[in-house]
XYZ file of C-alpha atoms in Angstrom:
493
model
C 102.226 73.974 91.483
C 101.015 76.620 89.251
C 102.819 79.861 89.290
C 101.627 83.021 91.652
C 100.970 86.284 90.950
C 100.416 89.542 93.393
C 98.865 92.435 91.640
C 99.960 96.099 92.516
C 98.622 98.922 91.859
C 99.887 102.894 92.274
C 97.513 105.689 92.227
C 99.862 108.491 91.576
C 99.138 112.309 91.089
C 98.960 112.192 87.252
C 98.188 108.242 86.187
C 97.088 105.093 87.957
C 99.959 101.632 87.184
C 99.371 98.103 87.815
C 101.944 95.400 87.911
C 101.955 91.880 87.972
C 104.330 90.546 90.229
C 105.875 86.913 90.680
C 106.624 85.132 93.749
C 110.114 86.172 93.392
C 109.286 89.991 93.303
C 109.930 89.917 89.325
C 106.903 92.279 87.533
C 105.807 90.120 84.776
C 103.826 93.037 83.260
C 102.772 97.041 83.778
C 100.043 98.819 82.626
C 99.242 102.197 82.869
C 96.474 104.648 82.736
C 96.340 108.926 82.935
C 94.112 110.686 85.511
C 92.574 114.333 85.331
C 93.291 116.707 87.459
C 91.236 119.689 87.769
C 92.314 123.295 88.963
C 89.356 125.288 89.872
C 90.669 127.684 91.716
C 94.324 128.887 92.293
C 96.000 126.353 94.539
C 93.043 124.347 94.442
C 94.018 120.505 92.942
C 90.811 118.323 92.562
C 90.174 115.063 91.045
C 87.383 112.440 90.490
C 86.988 108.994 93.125
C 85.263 107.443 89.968
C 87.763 108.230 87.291
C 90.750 107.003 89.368
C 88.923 103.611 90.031
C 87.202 102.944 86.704
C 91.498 103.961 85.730
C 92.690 101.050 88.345
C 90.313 98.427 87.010
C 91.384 99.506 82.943
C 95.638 98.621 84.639
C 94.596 95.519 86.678
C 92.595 94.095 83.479
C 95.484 94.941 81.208
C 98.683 93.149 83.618
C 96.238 90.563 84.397
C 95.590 89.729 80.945
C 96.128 85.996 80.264
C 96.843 84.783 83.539
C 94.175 82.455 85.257
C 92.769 84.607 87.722
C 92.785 81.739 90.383
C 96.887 82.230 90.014
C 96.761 85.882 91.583
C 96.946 85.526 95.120
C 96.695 88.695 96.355
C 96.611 92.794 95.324
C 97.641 95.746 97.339
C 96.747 99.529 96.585
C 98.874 102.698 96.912
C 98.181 106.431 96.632
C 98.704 109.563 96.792
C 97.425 111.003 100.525
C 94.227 112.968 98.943
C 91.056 113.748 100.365
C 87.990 111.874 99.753
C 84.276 112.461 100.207
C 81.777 110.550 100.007
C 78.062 110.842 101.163
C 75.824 107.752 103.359
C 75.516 106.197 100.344
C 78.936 106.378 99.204
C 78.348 108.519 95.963
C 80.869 111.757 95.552
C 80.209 114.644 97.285
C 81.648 117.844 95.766
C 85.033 119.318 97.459
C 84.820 122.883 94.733
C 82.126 126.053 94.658
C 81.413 124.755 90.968
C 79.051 121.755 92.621
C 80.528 119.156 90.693
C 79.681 116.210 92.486
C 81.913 113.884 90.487
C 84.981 116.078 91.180
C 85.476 114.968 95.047
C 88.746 114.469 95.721
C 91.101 117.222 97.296
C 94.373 116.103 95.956
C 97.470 115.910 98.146
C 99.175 119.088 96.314
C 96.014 121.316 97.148
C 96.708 124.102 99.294
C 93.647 125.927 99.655
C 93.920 125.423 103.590
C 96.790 126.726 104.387
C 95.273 129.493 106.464
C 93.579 126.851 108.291
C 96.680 125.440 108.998
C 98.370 128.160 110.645
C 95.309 127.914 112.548
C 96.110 124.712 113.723
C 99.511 124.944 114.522
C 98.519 128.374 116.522
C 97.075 125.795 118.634
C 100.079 124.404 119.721
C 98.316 120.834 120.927
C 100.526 118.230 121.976
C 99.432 116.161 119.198
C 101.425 118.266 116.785
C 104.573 117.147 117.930
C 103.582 114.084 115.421
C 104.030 116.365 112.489
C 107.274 117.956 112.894
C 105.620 121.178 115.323
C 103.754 122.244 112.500
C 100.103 121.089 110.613
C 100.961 121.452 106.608
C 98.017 122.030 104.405
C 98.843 118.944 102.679
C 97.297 116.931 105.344
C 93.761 116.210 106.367
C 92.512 118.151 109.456
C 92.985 121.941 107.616
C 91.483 120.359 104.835
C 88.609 119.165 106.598
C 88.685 122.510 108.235
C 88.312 124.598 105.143
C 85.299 122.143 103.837
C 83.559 122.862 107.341
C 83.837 126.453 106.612
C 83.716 127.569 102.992
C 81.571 124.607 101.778
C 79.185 123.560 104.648
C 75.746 123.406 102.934
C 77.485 121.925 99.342
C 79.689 119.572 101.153
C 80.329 119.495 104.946
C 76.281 118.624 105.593
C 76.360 116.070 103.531
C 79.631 114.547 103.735
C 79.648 110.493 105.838
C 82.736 109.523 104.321
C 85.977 111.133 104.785
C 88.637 108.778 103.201
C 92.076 109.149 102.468
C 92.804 107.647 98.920
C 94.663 104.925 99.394
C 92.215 103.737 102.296
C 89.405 104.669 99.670
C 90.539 101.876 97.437
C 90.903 98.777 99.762
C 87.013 99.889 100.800
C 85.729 100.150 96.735
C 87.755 96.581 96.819
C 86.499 95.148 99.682
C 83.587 96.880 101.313
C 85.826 96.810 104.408
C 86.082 100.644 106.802
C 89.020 99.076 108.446
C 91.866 102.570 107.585
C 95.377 101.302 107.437
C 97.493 102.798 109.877
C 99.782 103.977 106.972
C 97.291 107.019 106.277
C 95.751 107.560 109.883
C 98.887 108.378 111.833
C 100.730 110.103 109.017
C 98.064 112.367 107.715
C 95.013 112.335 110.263
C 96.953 112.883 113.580
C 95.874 109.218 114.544
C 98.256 108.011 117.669
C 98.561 104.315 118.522
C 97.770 102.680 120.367
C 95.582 105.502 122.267
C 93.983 106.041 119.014
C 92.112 109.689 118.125
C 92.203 112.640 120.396
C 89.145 114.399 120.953
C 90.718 117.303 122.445
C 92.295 118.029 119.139
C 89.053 118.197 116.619
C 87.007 120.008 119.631
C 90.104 122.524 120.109
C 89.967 123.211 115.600
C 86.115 123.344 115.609
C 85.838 120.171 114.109
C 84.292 118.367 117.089
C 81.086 116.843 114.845
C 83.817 114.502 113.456
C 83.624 112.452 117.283
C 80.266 111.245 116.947
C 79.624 107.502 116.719
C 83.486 106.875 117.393
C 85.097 109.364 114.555
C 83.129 106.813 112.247
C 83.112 109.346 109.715
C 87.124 109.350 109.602
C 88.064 105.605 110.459
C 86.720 103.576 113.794
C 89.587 100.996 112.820
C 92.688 100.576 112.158
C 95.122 98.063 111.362
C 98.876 97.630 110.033
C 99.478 98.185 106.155
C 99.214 94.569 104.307
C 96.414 93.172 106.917
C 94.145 91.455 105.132
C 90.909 93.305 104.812
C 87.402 91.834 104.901
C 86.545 88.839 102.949
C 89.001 90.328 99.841
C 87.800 90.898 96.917
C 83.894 91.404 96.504
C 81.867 90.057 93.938
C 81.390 93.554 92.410
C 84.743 94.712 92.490
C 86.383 91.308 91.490
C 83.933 91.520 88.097
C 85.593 95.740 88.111
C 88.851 94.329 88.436
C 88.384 90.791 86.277
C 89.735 89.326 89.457
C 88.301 86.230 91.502
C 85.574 87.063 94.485
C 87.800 86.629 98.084
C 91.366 87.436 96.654
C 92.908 88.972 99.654
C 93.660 92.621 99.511
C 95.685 94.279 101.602
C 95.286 97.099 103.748
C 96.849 100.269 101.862
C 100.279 102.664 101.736
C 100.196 105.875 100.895
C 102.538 106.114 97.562
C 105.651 107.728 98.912
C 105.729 104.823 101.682
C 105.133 101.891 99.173
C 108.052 102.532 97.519
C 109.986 103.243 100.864
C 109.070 100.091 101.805
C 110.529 98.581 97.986
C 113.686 99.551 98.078
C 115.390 100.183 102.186
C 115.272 96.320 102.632
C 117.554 96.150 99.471
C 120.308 93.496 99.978
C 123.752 95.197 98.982
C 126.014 92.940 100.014
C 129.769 92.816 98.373
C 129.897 96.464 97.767
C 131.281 97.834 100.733
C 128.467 100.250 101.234
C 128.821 101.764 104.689
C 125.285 100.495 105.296
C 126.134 96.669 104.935
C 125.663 94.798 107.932
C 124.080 97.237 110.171
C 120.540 98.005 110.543
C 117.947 98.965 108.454
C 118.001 101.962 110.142
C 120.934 103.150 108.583
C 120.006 103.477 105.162
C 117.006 106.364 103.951
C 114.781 105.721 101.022
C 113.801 108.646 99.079
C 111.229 108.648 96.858
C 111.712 111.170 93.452
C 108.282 111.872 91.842
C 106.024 114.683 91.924
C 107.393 115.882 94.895
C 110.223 113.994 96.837
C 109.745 112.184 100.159
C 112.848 111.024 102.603
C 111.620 108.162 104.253
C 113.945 107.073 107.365
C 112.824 104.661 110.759
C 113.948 104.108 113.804
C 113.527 101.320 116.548
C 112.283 104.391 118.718
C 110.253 107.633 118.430
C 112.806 110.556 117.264
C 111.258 113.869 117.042
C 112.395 116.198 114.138
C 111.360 119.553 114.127
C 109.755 120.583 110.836
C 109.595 116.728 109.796
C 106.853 114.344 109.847
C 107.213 111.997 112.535
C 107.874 109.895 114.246
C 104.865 107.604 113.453
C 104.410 104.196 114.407
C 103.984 101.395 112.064
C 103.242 103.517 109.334
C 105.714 101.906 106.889
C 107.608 99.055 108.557
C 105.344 97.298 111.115
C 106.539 98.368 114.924
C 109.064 100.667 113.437
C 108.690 104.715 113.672
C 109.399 106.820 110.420
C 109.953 109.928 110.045
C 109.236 111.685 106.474
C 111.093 114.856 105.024
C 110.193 115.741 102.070
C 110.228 118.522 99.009
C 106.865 119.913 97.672
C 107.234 120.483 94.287
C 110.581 118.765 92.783
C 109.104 116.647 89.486
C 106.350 119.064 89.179
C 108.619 122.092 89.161
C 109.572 121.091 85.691
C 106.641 118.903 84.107
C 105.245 122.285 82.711
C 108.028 122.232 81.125
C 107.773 119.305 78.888
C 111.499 118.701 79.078
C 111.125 114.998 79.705
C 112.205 113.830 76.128
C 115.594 116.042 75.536
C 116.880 114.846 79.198
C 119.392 112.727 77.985
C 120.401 115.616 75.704
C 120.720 118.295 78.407
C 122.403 115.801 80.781
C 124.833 115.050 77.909
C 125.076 118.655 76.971
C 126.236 119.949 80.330
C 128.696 116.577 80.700
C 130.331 118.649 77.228
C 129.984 121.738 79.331
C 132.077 120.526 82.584
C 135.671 119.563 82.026
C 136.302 115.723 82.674
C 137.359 115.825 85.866
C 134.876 117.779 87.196
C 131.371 117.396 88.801
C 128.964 118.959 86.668
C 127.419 119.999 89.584
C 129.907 122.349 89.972
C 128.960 124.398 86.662
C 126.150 126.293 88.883
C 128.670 126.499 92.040
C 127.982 130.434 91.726
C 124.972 130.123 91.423
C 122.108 129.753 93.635
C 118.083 128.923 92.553
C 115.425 128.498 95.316
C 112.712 127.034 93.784
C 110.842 126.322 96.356
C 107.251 127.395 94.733
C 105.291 125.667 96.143
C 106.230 125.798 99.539
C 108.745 124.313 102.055
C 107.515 120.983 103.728
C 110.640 119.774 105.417
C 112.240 120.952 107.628
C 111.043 124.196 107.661
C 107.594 123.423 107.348
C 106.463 126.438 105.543
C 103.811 126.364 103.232
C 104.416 130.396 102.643
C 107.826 129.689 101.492
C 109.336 130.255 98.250
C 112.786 128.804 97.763
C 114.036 125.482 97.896
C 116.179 124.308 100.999
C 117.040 120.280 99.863
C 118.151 117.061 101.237
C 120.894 117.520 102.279
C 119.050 120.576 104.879
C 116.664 117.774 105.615
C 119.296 114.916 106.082
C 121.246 116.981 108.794
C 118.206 118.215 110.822
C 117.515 114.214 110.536
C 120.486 113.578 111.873
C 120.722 115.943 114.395
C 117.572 114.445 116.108
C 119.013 110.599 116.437
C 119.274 109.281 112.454
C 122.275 107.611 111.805
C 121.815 107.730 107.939
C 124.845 106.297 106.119
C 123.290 105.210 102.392
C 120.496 106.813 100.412
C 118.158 104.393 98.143
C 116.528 105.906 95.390
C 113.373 105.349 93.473
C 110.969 106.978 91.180
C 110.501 108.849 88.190
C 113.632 111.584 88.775
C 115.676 108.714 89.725
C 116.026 107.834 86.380
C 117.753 110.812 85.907
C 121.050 109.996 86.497
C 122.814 113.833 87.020
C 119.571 113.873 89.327
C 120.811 111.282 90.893
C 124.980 112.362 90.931
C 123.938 115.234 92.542
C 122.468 114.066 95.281
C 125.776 111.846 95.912
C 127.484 114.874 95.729
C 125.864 117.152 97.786
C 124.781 114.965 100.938
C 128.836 112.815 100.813
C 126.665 109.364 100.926
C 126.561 106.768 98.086
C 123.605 106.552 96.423
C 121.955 103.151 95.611
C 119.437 102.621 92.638
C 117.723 99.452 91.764
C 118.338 97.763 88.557
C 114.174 97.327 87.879
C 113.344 100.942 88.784
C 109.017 99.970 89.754
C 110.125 99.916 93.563
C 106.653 101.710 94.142
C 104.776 98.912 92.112
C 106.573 96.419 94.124
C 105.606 97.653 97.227
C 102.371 97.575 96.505
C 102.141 94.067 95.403
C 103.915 93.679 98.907
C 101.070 94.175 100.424
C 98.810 92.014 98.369
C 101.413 89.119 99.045
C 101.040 89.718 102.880
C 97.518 89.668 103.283
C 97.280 86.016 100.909
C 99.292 85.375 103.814
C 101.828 83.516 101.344
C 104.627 84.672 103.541
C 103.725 85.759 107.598
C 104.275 89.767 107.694
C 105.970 92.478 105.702
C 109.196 92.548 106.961
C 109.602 88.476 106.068
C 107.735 89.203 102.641
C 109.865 92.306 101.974
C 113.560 90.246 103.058
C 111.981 87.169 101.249
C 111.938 89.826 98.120
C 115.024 91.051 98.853
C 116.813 88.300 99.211
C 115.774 85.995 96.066
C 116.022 88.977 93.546
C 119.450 90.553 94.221
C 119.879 92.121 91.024
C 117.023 93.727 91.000
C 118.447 95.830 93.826
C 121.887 95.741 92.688
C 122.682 98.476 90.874
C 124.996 100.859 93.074
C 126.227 104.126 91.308
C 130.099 103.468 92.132
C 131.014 106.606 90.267
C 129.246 108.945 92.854
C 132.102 108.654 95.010
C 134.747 110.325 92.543
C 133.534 113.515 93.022
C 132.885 113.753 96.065
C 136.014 114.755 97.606
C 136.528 118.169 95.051
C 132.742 119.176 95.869
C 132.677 119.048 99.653
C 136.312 121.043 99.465
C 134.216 123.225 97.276
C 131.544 123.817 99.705
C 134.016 123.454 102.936
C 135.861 126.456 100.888
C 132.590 128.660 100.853
């Protein structure tokens, strides 16, 4: 039988990535591709629908390279959860006073609504006890809000099409509306299995969105890797250099792809205090732009100031709940300091004496770089400090979690002080993968699930799992050794 191959693909803030990925959940081959971002305005973050696809069909091209294309089975999109608008016949609509209709996308990281937010949470409907107590101007209703109001003529009147990014893929793929329930319940206030409230977008002034059964922001729904339409359309398959019909997958948002890569993880033999109890023991976080801590539960927990508890929205019939840091990556990306890491990592190692966490070196002293606003669990958008995860592991914990092992994944977490730091702060081990593309992986998850090659995510993701152990194998031992003289340390204060 010839080999099979699931393609992923990651839309992130800054580039779109592809992977091919094997049977076995080994990526034969990445690709990768940058994306602009425009600032227009102060705290406005736009970007362009077209660019980021004509970027995804450049990746999938590249990993695809060489490989018959009846051999790929299946392909699966992540994203970022940014704003999309389209007009009735699907061309951009501009989301910016300069008109540019190309330039539609609110990204994720765009704050301009964040009086409309405070707006919404003033409201104090019951369907804000979804999102932690309190609406953040990273998601979709304020955002819709503040198009409605500052940009009705240029954009509200003419807007059809109100995607979210990742669901905005699987339809350029496809040609299918169908929203995955990934995006819908953590970002549009979508409840199953009741579905949309109308009492909530008549309450914000937003009540044009119910006509014709909310088609404008999703009439249906359906669990992340569903297979979507008739796959692959003749147009996009000739985008992509893909077959016509190749299943796709209905989409994550990017944070939740790679939850879903790594908390299946099998660690077995290393005594982690997360072996052989549930999955609901362990959280995933995911390091990037920002950072997202991605826990579920086998029933709803509320957590004030975190996102949550959503339903099926990473696991299928599991609730998550998703802390998370605004700015963490991006704090230091203007920076450029991505080259001398290694140097400054190794520089403060010289710095600390041996037995000591280096850590410790800034023990009296105390940064709160929050600058872009607190999302969990204070939920402040006005915020400017930095309250962590270990703030957003307790408040986790004091609402039900019973978090014993952190997984890791993303671009900080190949940092490894990053990483030690977080072991040492928080008193859990820390697991990394060996191949560090958990994101990618998830993706291609998705694809692999709608071939229907293996019956649902959680059987493709243990299947995964189980057949590639070392690729999830890779447990920092050492973040237990100082552990011990940093919690006196803290215990002390």
């Amino acid at each position: 039988m010839a080999e099979r191959f699931y393609v992923g693909v990651d839309v992130g803030t800054g580039s779109v990535r592809a992977a091919l990925v094997t049977r076995d959940g080994q990526l034969r081959r990445t690709a990768e591709e940058p994306i602009s971002i425009w600032e227009p305005q102060s705290d406005h973050y736009v970007q362009s629908s077209t660019e980021i696809w004509d970027k995804c069909c450049t990746v999938v091209k590249k990993v695809a390279d060489g490989v018959k294309s009846s051999q790929v089975r299946g392909i699966g999109f992540d994203a970022t959860c940014s704003l999309v608008v389209l007009d009735q016949s699907f061309q951009p609509v501009p989301v910016s006073q300069d008109g540019d209709s190309q330039r539609n996308v609110v990204m994720w990281m765009d704050h301009r609504a964040a009086e409309q937010a405070a707006r919404i949470t003033n409201t104090g409907h019951r369907v804000l006890s979804r999102v932690g107590g309190v609406m953040s101007p990273e998601m979709q209703p304020p955002k819709l809000l503040w198009l409605k109001e500052n940009l009705k003529e240029r954009c509200w009147s003419k807007a059809a099409h109100f995607f979210d990014l990742p669901d905005f893929l699987s339809w350029k793929a496809t040609g299918s509306l169908t929203r995955s329930l990934c995006t819908l319940v953590c970002k549009w206030t979508y409840c199953p299995p009741e579905g949309w409230d109308a009492s909530f977008w008549t309450s914000i002034g937003l009540e044009d969105l119910l006509e014709n059964n909310f088609c404008k922001i999703g009439s249906v729904s359906c669990s992340p890797g569903s297979p979507l339409g008739d796959g692959l359309t003749q147009e996009a398959a000739e985008d992509l250099g893909l077959d016509p019909g190749i299943a796709v997958g209905a989409s994550l948002i990017d944070a939740h792809a790679g939850g879903l890569g790594v908390i299946g993880a099998d660690v077995t033999g290393f005594q982690l205090p997360c072996e052989n109890q549930p999955i609901t023991s362990r959280m995933a976080m995911i390091c990037g732009t920002s950072s997202c801590h991605m826990a579920i539960s086998e029933q709803p927990l509320f957590v004030p100031g975190v996102w949550g508890p959503c339903l099926s929205a990473m696991v299928p019939d599991m609730w998550l709940n998703e802390g998370g840091q605004s700015a963490t990556g991006r704090l230091v990306s203007p920076l450029k300091l991505h080259n001398i890491y290694s140097y400054l990592n190794s520089h403060l190692s010289l710095m600390a004496n041996s037995d000591s966490a280096v850590d410790l070196l800034g023990s009296s002293l105390h940064v709160w770089p929050d600058f872009h606003g607190n999302r969990s669990p204070l939920a402040d958008p006005t915020l400017k400090g930095m309250l962590g995860t270990l703030h957003i592991l307790e408040a986790m914990k004091e609402a039900g979690h019973d978090i014993r092992t952190l997984f890791l994944c993303g671009g900080l977490s190949k940092n490894s002080l990053f990483v030690q730091i977080h072991a040492n702060a928080t008193g859990l081990p820390v697991v990394l993968p060996d191949q560090m593309e958990a994101v990618l992986v998830g993706a291609a998850v998705l694809g692999a699930c709608a071939s229907q090659d293996y019956s649902n995510i959680q059987v493709q993701r243990h299947r995964l799992t189980q057949t590639l152990k070392g690729l999830y194998r890779k447990v920092f031992l050492q973040l237990f050794s100082h552990q011990r003289e940093y919690q006196a340390l803290m215990n002390h204060r």
